[in-house]
């Protein structure tokens, strides 16, 4: 009979998530996790096969937190701007998790037109918010989404790495200015 787990999967993931939130993904080791749980590392491996599995569970938990931000953004008016604002807020409030999800090097680099569906589970919802919110077809909605994501990601990366800080009004103004420019360019 396998040994009884001293900690639940949820307790281990929460402790691991706390480490990553505070110190970054590289700080998540079996030793650090054991210390966080006030135990040796051994009990971790009665629940998880290895640290890679723990890391994947942390990524899953971080995506869940990010999804909550997206849902708040989608509930705002206009929804698309709300999502962009929430993306930046996630980078400000959870810089290490933002870095884990959106600033980690990938082995295979996707084409820019395919990156958003790969990194954001809410891609279809967000794309629909652009189409419905602004009365544009899918192709132009994809173009708007891609351009605004690139711009918003730049702001978020600056915030997540502590390069600079923006006020809410500055963020709102910058996003609006770029969005309007893109819309005007379509009409030209």
Short mmCIF file of C-alpha atoms in Angstrom, two decimals:
data_model
loop_
_atom_site.label_atom_id
_atom_site.label_comp_id
_atom_site.label_asym_id
_atom_site.label_seq_id
_atom_site.Cartn_x
_atom_site.Cartn_y
_atom_site.Cartn_z
CA UNK A 1 0.00 0.00 0.00
CA UNK A 2 1.43 3.43 -0.95
CA UNK A 3 2.18 5.84 1.90
CA UNK A 4 -0.58 8.19 2.98
CA UNK A 5 -0.05 11.68 1.63
CA UNK A 6 0.89 14.21 4.30
CA UNK A 7 -0.27 17.10 2.09
CA UNK A 8 -3.07 17.31 -0.45
CA UNK A 9 -2.38 18.15 -4.07
CA UNK A 10 -4.06 21.52 -3.52
CA UNK A 11 -1.87 22.34 -0.51
CA UNK A 12 1.28 21.53 -2.45
CA UNK A 13 0.19 23.54 -5.50
CA UNK A 14 -0.77 26.51 -3.32
CA UNK A 15 2.63 26.43 -1.59
CA UNK A 16 4.40 26.12 -4.95
CA UNK A 17 2.33 28.96 -6.40
CA UNK A 18 3.28 31.15 -3.42
CA UNK A 19 6.97 30.50 -4.07
CA UNK A 20 6.64 31.38 -7.75
CA UNK A 21 4.56 34.48 -6.98
CA UNK A 22 7.21 35.81 -4.61
CA UNK A 23 10.47 34.63 -6.13
CA UNK A 24 9.82 33.45 -9.68
CA UNK A 25 9.72 30.09 -11.41
CA UNK A 26 13.42 29.37 -10.95
CA UNK A 27 12.98 29.45 -7.17
CA UNK A 28 10.59 26.50 -7.24
CA UNK A 29 12.67 23.53 -6.13
CA UNK A 30 11.75 20.47 -4.10
CA UNK A 31 13.82 21.82 -1.22
CA UNK A 32 12.15 25.25 -1.31
CA UNK A 33 8.74 23.62 -1.53
CA UNK A 34 9.50 21.33 1.40
CA UNK A 35 10.63 24.35 3.44
CA UNK A 36 7.47 26.23 2.52
CA UNK A 37 5.41 23.26 3.70
CA UNK A 38 7.61 22.99 6.82
CA UNK A 39 8.56 19.47 5.87
CA UNK A 40 11.11 17.56 3.89
CA UNK A 41 10.64 17.26 0.15
CA UNK A 42 9.64 13.61 0.43
CA UNK A 43 5.87 14.15 1.04
CA UNK A 44 5.65 16.12 -2.21
CA UNK A 45 6.51 12.98 -4.14
CA UNK A 46 3.72 10.92 -2.63
CA UNK A 47 1.35 13.21 -4.58
CA UNK A 48 3.47 14.22 -7.60
CA UNK A 49 5.84 12.01 -9.62
CA UNK A 50 8.44 14.76 -10.06
CA UNK A 51 9.02 18.51 -9.95
CA UNK A 52 8.08 18.89 -13.61
CA UNK A 53 4.59 17.73 -12.69
CA UNK A 54 4.50 20.28 -9.83
CA UNK A 55 5.62 23.00 -12.25
CA UNK A 56 2.86 22.08 -14.69
CA UNK A 57 0.31 22.25 -11.86
CA UNK A 58 1.60 25.73 -10.97
CA UNK A 59 1.24 26.86 -14.59
CA UNK A 60 -2.31 25.51 -14.61
CA UNK A 61 -3.09 27.39 -11.37
CA UNK A 62 -1.52 30.59 -12.74
CA UNK A 63 -3.65 30.29 -15.88
CA UNK A 64 -6.72 29.98 -13.67
CA UNK A 65 -5.82 33.22 -11.89
CA UNK A 66 -5.19 34.94 -15.22
CA UNK A 67 -8.54 33.66 -16.55
CA UNK A 68 -10.26 35.45 -13.64
CA UNK A 69 -8.68 38.72 -14.81
CA UNK A 70 -9.88 38.08 -18.37
CA UNK A 71 -13.41 37.40 -17.17
CA UNK A 72 -13.43 40.68 -15.22
CA UNK A 73 -12.25 42.44 -18.37
CA UNK A 74 -14.94 40.85 -20.51
CA UNK A 75 -17.55 42.12 -18.03
CA UNK A 76 -16.39 45.72 -18.51
CA UNK A 77 -17.64 48.15 -21.15
CA UNK A 78 -16.07 48.07 -23.67
CA UNK A 79 -15.07 44.46 -23.08
CA UNK A 80 -12.03 44.44 -25.37
CA UNK A 81 -10.47 47.42 -23.63
CA UNK A 82 -11.36 45.82 -20.31
CA UNK A 83 -9.44 42.68 -21.23
CA UNK A 84 -6.39 44.73 -22.23
CA UNK A 85 -6.53 46.66 -18.99
CA UNK A 86 -6.88 43.46 -16.97
CA UNK A 87 -3.92 41.92 -18.84
CA UNK A 88 -1.79 44.85 -17.69
CA UNK A 89 -3.22 44.67 -14.16
CA UNK A 90 -2.29 40.99 -14.03
CA UNK A 91 1.30 41.94 -14.90
CA UNK A 92 1.31 44.60 -12.17
CA UNK A 93 -0.35 42.50 -9.46
CA UNK A 94 1.26 39.16 -10.34
CA UNK A 95 4.56 40.02 -12.09
CA UNK A 96 6.20 36.63 -11.52
CA UNK A 97 3.13 34.74 -12.73
CA UNK A 98 2.89 37.06 -15.74
CA UNK A 99 6.52 36.32 -16.53
CA UNK A 100 5.87 32.59 -16.15
CA UNK A 101 2.89 32.61 -18.51
CA UNK A 102 3.83 35.27 -21.04
CA UNK A 103 7.57 35.86 -20.91
CA UNK A 104 8.97 32.34 -20.95
CA UNK A 105 11.01 31.24 -23.92
CA UNK A 106 9.30 28.71 -26.17
CA UNK A 107 11.02 25.85 -27.93
CA UNK A 108 8.95 26.28 -31.07
CA UNK A 109 8.24 29.86 -32.05
CA UNK A 110 4.76 30.23 -33.56
CA UNK A 111 3.82 32.65 -36.31
CA UNK A 112 2.48 35.90 -34.86
CA UNK A 113 -0.96 35.12 -36.30
CA UNK A 114 -1.08 31.89 -34.24
CA UNK A 115 0.38 33.06 -30.95
CA UNK A 116 -2.79 34.38 -29.30
CA UNK A 117 -4.84 31.18 -29.62
CA UNK A 118 -1.84 29.28 -28.19
CA UNK A 119 -1.26 31.44 -25.13
CA UNK A 120 -4.78 32.50 -24.20
CA UNK A 121 -7.56 30.02 -23.47
CA UNK A 122 -10.05 32.89 -23.73
CA UNK A 123 -9.00 33.80 -27.29
CA UNK A 124 -12.37 33.03 -28.88
CA UNK A 125 -14.31 34.97 -26.24
CA UNK A 126 -12.03 37.98 -26.61
CA UNK A 127 -12.18 37.85 -30.41
CA UNK A 128 -15.98 37.71 -30.24
CA UNK A 129 -15.99 40.75 -27.94
CA UNK A 130 -14.12 42.68 -30.64
CA UNK A 131 -16.48 41.57 -33.42
CA UNK A 132 -19.64 42.26 -31.45
CA UNK A 133 -18.39 45.37 -29.67
CA UNK A 134 -17.22 47.16 -32.80
CA UNK A 135 -19.22 45.54 -35.60
CA UNK A 136 -16.20 44.28 -37.51
CA UNK A 137 -15.66 41.04 -39.37
CA UNK A 138 -13.49 38.24 -38.00
CA UNK A 139 -10.43 39.08 -40.13
CA UNK A 140 -10.33 42.70 -38.97
CA UNK A 141 -11.12 41.67 -35.38
CA UNK A 142 -8.11 39.35 -35.48
CA UNK A 143 -5.94 42.17 -36.80
CA UNK A 144 -7.13 44.57 -34.08
CA UNK A 145 -6.66 41.95 -31.38
CA UNK A 146 -3.15 41.07 -32.58
CA UNK A 147 -2.00 44.70 -32.84
CA UNK A 148 -3.47 45.71 -29.50
CA UNK A 149 -2.08 42.61 -27.81
CA UNK A 150 1.43 43.41 -29.07
CA UNK A 151 1.09 46.95 -27.75
CA UNK A 152 -0.54 45.89 -24.48
CA UNK A 153 2.02 43.14 -23.98
CA UNK A 154 4.77 45.74 -24.26
CA UNK A 155 3.20 47.83 -21.51
CA UNK A 156 2.59 44.74 -19.38
CA UNK A 157 6.18 43.51 -19.82
CA UNK A 158 7.49 46.93 -18.75
CA UNK A 159 5.30 46.74 -15.65
CA UNK A 160 6.09 43.10 -14.82
CA UNK A 161 9.83 43.69 -14.97
CA UNK A 162 9.72 46.95 -13.02
CA UNK A 163 11.06 48.97 -15.95
CA UNK A 164 8.42 51.66 -15.46
CA UNK A 165 5.02 52.38 -13.98
CA UNK A 166 1.91 53.83 -15.62
CA UNK A 167 -1.22 55.30 -14.10
CA UNK A 168 -4.62 53.89 -15.02
CA UNK A 169 -5.38 57.03 -16.99
CA UNK A 170 -2.12 56.75 -18.93
CA UNK A 171 -2.83 53.11 -19.81
CA UNK A 172 -6.40 53.91 -20.84
CA UNK A 173 -5.30 56.84 -22.97
CA UNK A 174 -2.52 54.94 -24.73
CA UNK A 175 -4.75 51.97 -25.51
CA UNK A 176 -7.53 54.21 -26.81
CA UNK A 177 -5.13 56.19 -28.99
CA UNK A 178 -3.71 53.06 -30.64
CA UNK A 179 -7.15 51.51 -31.07
CA UNK A 180 -8.58 54.63 -32.72
CA UNK A 181 -5.54 54.85 -35.01
CA UNK A 182 -6.10 51.28 -36.13
CA UNK A 183 -9.79 51.93 -36.78
CA UNK A 184 -9.01 55.10 -38.75
CA UNK A 185 -6.38 53.25 -40.77
CA UNK A 186 -9.03 50.68 -41.73
CA UNK A 187 -11.31 53.42 -43.03
CA UNK A 188 -8.56 55.14 -45.02
#
